[in-house]
Short mmCIF file of the C-alpha atoms (twelve columns), coordinates in Angstrom:
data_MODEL
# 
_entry.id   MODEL 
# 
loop_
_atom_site.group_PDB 
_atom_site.id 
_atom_site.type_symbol 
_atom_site.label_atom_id 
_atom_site.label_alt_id 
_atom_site.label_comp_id 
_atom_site.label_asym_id 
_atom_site.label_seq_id 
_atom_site.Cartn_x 
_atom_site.Cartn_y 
_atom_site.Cartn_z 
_atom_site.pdbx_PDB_model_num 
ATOM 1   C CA . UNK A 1   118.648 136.878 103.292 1 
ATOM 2   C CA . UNK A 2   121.833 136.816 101.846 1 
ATOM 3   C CA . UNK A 3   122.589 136.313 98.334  1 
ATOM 4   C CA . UNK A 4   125.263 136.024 96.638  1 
ATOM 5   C CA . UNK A 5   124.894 136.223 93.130  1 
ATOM 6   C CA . UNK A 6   127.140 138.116 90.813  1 
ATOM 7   C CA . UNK A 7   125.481 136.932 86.744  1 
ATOM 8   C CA . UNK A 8   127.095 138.647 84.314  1 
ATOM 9   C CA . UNK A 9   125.186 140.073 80.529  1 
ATOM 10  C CA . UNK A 10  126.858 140.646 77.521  1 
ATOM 11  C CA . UNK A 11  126.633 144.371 77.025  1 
ATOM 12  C CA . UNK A 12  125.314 144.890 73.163  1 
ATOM 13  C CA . UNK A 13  124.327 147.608 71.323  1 
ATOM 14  C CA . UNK A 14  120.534 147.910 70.160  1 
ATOM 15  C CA . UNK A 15  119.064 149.311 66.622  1 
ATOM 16  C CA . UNK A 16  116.118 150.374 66.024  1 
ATOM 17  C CA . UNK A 17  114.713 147.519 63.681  1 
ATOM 18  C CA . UNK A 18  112.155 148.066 60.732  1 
ATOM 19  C CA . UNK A 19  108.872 148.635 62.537  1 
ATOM 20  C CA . UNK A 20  106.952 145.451 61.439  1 
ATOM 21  C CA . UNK A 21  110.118 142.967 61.316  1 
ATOM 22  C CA . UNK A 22  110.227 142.874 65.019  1 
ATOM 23  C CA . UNK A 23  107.213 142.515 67.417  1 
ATOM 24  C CA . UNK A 24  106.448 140.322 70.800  1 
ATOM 25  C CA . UNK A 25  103.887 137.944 69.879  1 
ATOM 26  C CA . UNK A 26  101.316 136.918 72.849  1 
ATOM 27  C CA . UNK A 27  98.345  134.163 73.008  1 
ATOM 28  C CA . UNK A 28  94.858  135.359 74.324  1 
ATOM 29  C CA . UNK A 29  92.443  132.221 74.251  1 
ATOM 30  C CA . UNK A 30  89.764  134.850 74.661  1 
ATOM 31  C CA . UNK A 31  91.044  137.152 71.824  1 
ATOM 32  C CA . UNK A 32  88.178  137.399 68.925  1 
ATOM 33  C CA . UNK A 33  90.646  138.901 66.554  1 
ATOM 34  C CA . UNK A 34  94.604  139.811 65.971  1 
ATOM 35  C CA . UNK A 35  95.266  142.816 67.678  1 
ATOM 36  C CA . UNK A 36  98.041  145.345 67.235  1 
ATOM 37  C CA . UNK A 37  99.959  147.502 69.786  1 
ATOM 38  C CA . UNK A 38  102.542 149.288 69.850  1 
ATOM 39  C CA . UNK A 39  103.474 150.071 73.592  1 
ATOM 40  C CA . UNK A 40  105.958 152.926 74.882  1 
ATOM 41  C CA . UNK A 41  109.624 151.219 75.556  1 
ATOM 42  C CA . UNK A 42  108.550 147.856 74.192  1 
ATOM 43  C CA . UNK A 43  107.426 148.529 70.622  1 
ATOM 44  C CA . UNK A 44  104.920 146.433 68.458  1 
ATOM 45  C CA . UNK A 45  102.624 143.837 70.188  1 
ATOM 46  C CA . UNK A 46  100.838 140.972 68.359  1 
ATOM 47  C CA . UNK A 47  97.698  139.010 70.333  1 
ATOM 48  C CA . UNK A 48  96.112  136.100 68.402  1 
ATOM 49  C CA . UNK A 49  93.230  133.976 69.246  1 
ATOM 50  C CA . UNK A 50  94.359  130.700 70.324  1 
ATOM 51  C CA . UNK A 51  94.809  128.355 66.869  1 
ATOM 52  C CA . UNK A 52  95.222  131.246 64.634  1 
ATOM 53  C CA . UNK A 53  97.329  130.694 61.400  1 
ATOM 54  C CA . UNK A 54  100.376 132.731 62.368  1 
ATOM 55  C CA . UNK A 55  102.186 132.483 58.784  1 
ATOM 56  C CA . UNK A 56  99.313  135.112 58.270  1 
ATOM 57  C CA . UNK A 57  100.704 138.040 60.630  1 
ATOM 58  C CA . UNK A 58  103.617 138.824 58.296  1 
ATOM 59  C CA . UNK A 59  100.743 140.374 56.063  1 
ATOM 60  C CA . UNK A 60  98.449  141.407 58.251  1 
ATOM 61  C CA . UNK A 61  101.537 143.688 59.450  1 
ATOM 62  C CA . UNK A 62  102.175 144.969 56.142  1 
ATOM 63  C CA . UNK A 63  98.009  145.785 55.680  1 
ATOM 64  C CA . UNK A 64  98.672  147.887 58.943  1 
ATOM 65  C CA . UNK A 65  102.086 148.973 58.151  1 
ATOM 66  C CA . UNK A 66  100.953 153.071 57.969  1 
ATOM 67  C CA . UNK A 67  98.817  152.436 60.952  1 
ATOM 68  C CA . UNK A 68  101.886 151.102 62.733  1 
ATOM 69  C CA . UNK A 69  104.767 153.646 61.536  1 
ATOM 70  C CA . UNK A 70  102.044 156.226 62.696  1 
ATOM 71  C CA . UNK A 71  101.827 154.679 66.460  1 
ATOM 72  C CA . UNK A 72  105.687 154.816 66.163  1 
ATOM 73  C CA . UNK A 73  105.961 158.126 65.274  1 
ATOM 74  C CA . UNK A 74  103.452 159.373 68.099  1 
ATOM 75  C CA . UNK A 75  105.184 157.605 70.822  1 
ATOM 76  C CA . UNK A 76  108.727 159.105 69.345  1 
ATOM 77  C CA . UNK A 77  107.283 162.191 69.689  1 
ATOM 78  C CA . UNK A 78  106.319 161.888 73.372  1 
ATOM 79  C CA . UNK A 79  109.882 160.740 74.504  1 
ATOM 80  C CA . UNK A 80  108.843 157.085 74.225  1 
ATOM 81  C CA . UNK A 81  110.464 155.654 71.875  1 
ATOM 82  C CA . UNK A 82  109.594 152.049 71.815  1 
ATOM 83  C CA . UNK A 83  113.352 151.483 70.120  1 
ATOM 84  C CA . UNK A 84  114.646 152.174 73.219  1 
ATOM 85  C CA . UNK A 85  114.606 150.244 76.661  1 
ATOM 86  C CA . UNK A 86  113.124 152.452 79.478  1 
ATOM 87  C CA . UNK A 87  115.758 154.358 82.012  1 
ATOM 88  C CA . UNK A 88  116.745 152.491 84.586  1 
ATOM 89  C CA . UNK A 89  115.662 152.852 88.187  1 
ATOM 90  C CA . UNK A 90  117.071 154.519 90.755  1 
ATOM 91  C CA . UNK A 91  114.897 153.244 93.636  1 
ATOM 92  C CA . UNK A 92  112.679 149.830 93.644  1 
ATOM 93  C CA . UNK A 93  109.614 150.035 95.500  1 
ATOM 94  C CA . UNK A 94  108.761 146.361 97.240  1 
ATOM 95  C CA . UNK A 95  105.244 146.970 99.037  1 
ATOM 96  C CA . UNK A 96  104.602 142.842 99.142  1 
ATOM 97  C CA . UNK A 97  108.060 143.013 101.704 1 
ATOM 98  C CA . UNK A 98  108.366 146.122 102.536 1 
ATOM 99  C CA . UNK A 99  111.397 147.387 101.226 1 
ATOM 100 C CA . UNK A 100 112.507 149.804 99.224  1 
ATOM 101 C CA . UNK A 101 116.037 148.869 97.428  1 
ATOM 102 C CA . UNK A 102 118.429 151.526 96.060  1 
ATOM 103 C CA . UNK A 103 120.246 150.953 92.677  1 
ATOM 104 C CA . UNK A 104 123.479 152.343 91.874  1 
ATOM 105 C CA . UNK A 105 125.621 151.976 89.047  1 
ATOM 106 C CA . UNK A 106 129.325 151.492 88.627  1 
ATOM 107 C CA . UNK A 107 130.965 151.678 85.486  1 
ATOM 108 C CA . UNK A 108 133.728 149.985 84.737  1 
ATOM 109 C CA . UNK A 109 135.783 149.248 81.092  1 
ATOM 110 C CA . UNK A 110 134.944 145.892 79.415  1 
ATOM 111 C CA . UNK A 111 131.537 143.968 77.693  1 
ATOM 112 C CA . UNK A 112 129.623 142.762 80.621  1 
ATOM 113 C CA . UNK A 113 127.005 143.953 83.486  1 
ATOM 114 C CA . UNK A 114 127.672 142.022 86.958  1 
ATOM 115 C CA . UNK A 115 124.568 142.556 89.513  1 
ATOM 116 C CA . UNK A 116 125.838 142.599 93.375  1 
ATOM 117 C CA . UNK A 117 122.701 142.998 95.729  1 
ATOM 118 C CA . UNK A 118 122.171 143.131 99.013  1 
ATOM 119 C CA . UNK A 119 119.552 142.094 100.851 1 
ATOM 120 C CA . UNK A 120 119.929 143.796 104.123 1 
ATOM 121 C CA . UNK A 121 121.634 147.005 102.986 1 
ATOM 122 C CA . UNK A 122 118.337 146.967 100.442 1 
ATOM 123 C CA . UNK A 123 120.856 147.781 98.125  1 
ATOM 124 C CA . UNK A 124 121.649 146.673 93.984  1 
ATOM 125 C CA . UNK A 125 125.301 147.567 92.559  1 
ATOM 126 C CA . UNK A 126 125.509 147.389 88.784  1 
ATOM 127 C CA . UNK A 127 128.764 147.683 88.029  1 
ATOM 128 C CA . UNK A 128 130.230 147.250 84.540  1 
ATOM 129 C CA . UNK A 129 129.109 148.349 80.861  1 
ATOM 130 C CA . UNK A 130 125.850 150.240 82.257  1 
ATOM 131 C CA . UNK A 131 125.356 152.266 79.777  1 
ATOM 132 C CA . UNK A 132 123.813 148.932 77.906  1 
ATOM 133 C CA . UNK A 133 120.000 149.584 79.697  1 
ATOM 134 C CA . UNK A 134 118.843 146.698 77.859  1 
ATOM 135 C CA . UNK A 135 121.209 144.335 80.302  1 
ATOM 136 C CA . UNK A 136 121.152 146.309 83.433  1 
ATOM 137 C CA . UNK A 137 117.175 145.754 83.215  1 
ATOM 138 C CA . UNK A 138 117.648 141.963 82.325  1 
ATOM 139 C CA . UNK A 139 119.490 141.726 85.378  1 
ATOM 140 C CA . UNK A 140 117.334 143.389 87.459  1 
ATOM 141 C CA . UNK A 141 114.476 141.230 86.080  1 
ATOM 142 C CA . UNK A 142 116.404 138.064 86.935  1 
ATOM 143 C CA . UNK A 143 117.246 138.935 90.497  1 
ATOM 144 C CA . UNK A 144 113.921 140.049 91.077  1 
ATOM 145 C CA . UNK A 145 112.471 136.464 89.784  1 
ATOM 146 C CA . UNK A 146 115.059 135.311 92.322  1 
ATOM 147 C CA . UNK A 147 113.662 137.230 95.353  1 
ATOM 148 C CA . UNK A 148 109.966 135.983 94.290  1 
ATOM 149 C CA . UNK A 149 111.093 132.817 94.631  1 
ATOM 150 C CA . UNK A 150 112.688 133.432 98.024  1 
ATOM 151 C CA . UNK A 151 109.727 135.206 99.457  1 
ATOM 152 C CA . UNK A 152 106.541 133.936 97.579  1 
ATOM 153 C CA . UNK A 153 106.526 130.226 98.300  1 
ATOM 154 C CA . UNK A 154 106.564 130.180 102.274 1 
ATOM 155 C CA . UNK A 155 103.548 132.959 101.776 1 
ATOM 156 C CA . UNK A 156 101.752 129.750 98.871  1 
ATOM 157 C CA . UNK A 157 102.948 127.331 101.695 1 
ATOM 158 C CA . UNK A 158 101.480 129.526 105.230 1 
ATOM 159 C CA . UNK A 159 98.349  130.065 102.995 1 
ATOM 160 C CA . UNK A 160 97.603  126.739 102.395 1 
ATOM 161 C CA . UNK A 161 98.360  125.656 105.616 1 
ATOM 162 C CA . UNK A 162 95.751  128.831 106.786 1 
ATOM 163 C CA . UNK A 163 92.704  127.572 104.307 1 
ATOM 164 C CA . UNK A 164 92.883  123.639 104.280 1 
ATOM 165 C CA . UNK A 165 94.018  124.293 100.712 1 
ATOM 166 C CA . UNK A 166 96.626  121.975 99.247  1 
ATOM 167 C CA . UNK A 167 98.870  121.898 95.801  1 
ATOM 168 C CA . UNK A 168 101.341 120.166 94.458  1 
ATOM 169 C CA . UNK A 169 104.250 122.268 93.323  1 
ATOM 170 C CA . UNK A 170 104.442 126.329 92.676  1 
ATOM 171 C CA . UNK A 171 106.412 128.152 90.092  1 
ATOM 172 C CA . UNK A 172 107.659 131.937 89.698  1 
ATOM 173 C CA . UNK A 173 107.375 133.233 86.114  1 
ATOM 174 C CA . UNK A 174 106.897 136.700 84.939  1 
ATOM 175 C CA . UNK A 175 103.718 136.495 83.376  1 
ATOM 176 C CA . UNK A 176 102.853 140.208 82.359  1 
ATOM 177 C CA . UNK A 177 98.808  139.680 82.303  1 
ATOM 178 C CA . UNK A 178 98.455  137.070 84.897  1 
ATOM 179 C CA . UNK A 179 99.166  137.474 88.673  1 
ATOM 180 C CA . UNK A 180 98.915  133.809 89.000  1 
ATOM 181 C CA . UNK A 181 97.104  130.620 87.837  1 
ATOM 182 C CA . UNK A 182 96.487  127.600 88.738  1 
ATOM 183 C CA . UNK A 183 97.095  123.928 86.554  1 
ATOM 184 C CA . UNK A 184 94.656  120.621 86.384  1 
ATOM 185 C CA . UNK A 185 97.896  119.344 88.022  1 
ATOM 186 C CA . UNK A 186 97.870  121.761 91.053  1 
ATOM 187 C CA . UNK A 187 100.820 123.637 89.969  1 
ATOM 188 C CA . UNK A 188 100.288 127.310 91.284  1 
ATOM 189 C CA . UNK A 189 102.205 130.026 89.575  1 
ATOM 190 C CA . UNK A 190 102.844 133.710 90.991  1 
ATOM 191 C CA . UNK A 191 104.481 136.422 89.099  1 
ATOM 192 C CA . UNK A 192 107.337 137.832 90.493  1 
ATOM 193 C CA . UNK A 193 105.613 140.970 89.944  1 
ATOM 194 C CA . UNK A 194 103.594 140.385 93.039  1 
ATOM 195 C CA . UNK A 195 106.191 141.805 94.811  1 
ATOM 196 C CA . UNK A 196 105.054 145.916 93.628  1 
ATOM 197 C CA . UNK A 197 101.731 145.102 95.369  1 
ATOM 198 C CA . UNK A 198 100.578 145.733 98.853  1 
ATOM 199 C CA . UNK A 199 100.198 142.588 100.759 1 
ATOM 200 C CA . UNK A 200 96.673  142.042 101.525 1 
ATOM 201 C CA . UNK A 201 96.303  141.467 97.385  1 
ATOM 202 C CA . UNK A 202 99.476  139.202 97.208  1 
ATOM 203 C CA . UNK A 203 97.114  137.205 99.512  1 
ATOM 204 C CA . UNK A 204 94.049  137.263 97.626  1 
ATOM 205 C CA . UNK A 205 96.044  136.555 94.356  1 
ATOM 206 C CA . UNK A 206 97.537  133.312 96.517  1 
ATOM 207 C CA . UNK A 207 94.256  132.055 97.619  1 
ATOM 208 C CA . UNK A 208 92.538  132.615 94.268  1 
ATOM 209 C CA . UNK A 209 94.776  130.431 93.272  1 
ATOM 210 C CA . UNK A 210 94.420  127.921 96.093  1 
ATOM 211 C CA . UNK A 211 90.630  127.851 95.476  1 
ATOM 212 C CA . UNK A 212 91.331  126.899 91.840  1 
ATOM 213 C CA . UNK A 213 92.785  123.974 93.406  1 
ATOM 214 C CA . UNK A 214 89.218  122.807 94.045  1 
ATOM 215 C CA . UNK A 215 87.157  124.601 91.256  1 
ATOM 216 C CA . UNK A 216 88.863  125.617 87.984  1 
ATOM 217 C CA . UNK A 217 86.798  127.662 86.745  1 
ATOM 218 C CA . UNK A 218 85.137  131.076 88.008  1 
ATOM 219 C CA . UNK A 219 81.492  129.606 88.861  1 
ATOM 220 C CA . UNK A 220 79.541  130.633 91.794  1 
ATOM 221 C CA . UNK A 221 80.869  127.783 93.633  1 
ATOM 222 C CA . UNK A 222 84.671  129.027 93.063  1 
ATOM 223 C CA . UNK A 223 83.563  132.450 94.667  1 
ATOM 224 C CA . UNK A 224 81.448  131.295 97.433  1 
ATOM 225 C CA . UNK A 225 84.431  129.665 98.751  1 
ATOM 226 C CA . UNK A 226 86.893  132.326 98.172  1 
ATOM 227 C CA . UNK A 227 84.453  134.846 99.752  1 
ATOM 228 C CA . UNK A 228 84.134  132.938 102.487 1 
ATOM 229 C CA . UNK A 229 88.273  132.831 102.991 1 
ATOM 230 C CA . UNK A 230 88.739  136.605 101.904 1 
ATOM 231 C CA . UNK A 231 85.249  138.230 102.719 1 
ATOM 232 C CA . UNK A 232 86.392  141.705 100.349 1 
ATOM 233 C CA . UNK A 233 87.508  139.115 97.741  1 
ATOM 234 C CA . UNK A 234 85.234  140.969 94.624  1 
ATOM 235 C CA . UNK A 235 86.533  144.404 95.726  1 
ATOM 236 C CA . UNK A 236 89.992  143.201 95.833  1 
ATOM 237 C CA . UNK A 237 89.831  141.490 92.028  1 
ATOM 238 C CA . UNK A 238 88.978  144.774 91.086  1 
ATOM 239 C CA . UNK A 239 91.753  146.665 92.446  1 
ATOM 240 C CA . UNK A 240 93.945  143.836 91.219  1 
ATOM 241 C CA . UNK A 241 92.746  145.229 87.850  1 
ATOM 242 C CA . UNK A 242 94.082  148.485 88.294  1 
ATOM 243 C CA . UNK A 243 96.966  147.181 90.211  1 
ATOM 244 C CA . UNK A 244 98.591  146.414 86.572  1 
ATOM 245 C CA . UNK A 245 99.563  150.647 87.028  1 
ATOM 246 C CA . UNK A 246 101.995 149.349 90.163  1 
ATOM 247 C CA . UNK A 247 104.173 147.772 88.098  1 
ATOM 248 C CA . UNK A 248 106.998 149.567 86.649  1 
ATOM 249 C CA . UNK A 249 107.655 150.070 82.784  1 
ATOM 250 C CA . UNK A 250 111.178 148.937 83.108  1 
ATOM 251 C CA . UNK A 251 109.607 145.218 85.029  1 
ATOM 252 C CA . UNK A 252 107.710 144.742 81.939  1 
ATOM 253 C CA . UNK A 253 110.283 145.383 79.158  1 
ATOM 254 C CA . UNK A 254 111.411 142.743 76.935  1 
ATOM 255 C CA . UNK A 255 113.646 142.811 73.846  1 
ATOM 256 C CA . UNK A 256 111.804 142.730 70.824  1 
ATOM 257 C CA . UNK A 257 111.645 139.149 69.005  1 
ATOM 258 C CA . UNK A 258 112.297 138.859 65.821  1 
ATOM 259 C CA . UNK A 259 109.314 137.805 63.305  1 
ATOM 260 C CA . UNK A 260 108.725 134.220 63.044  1 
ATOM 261 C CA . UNK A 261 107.814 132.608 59.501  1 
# 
């Protein structure tokens, strides 16, 4: 595959912001109750049940506020700041294609990052202001969602071909929790972060999602059918659990947003 793709980010300089000003804010419809965490390289978290009032987080951070500086401080303290975005890395390992791509930096004078990759060399250049780790990684997180959408939809496509299993149209997104899901609509969507796992679970996340073409929901009926396409489809949910461990810090990382009123 050749691509040629050369984006450019605005190289900017990052502050460590007031610890309950800034947090990621993430929907859990089966959340009982707001949850707090603040997570090594990508600071404070905030889960809500679905509906919940959010004009209520800015005090529910300020009742936590000590708990918070506290979580802060630990992480500091182990070399993890969450201020800071993680280091970048110097070798990406693909299992899902089997290849393992080399980054290298080049730094040049001026404001911006430019990303030069090569497929076949299994290479990544990042050549500009690269001391800015916050837009080396965004690049690397874009031209990764790229290469998902190269390589995951033929492997949706050959799959449903395989299991009689149709859908309408299939996304790539970069859901952190999910590995994929599956809409009333038939839209499948795989995370680009497929691509850290071994193949034989990218499969079973692709026809879990296939199945959920014909049952959306997890009944008995939903698993007698996958079973009967992946016969070790239980074992392999539950290594897909732990499979959350294969993917790198620096994948994950996102800027913190700011509060919202």
């Amino acid at each position: 595959m050749n691509v040629h793709w050369t984006p450019t980010v605005q190289a900017h300089r990052m502050k460590k912001p007031p610890q309950t000003s800034h947090y990621r804010l993430r929907e859990n419809a089966r959340a009982k109750r707001v949850i707090l965490k603040v997570r090594p390289h990508e600071g404070l978290e905030v889960v809500i049940p679905r509906g919940f009032d959010r004009r209520l987080i800015p005090e529910i951070l300020e009742e936590k506020r000590t708990w918070i500086e506290q979580a802060w401080r630990s992480l500091e303290a182990q070399g993890l700041s969450p201020s800071e975005p993680p280091e970048l890395p110097k070798q990406i390992q693909l299992p899902a294609i089997g290849k393992t791509v080399t980054v290298s930096t080049v730094r040049q004078n001026g404001p911006a990052v430019e990303l030069i990759p090569s497929f076949h060399k299994a290479t990544v250049t990042l050549r500009g202001a690269v001391t800015d780790r916050a837009a080396c990684l965004t690049l690397l997180q874009e031209w990764l969602k790229r290469l998902g959408r190269h390589c995951l939809p033929p492997l949706l496509q050959r799959l449903s071909r395989e299991t009689g299993l149709s859908y309408r149209k299939v996304q790539i997104r970069g859901q952190k929790s999910r590995w994929g899901s599956c809409s009333a609509g038939g839209t499948i969507s795989l995370s680009w972060k497929l691509l850290f796992l071994e193949p034989p679970l990218v499969r079973t996340v692709v026809v879990h999602e296939l199945c959920h073409t014909v049952h959306m929901n997890h009944s008995q009926d939903f698993w007698d059918l996958l079973s009967r396409l992946e016969p070790e489809a239980r074992e392999k949910d539950a290594a897909l659990r732990d499979a959350v461990h294969a993917v790198p810090a620096w994948a994950n990382w996102k800027p913190r947003e700011p509060v919202r009123e």
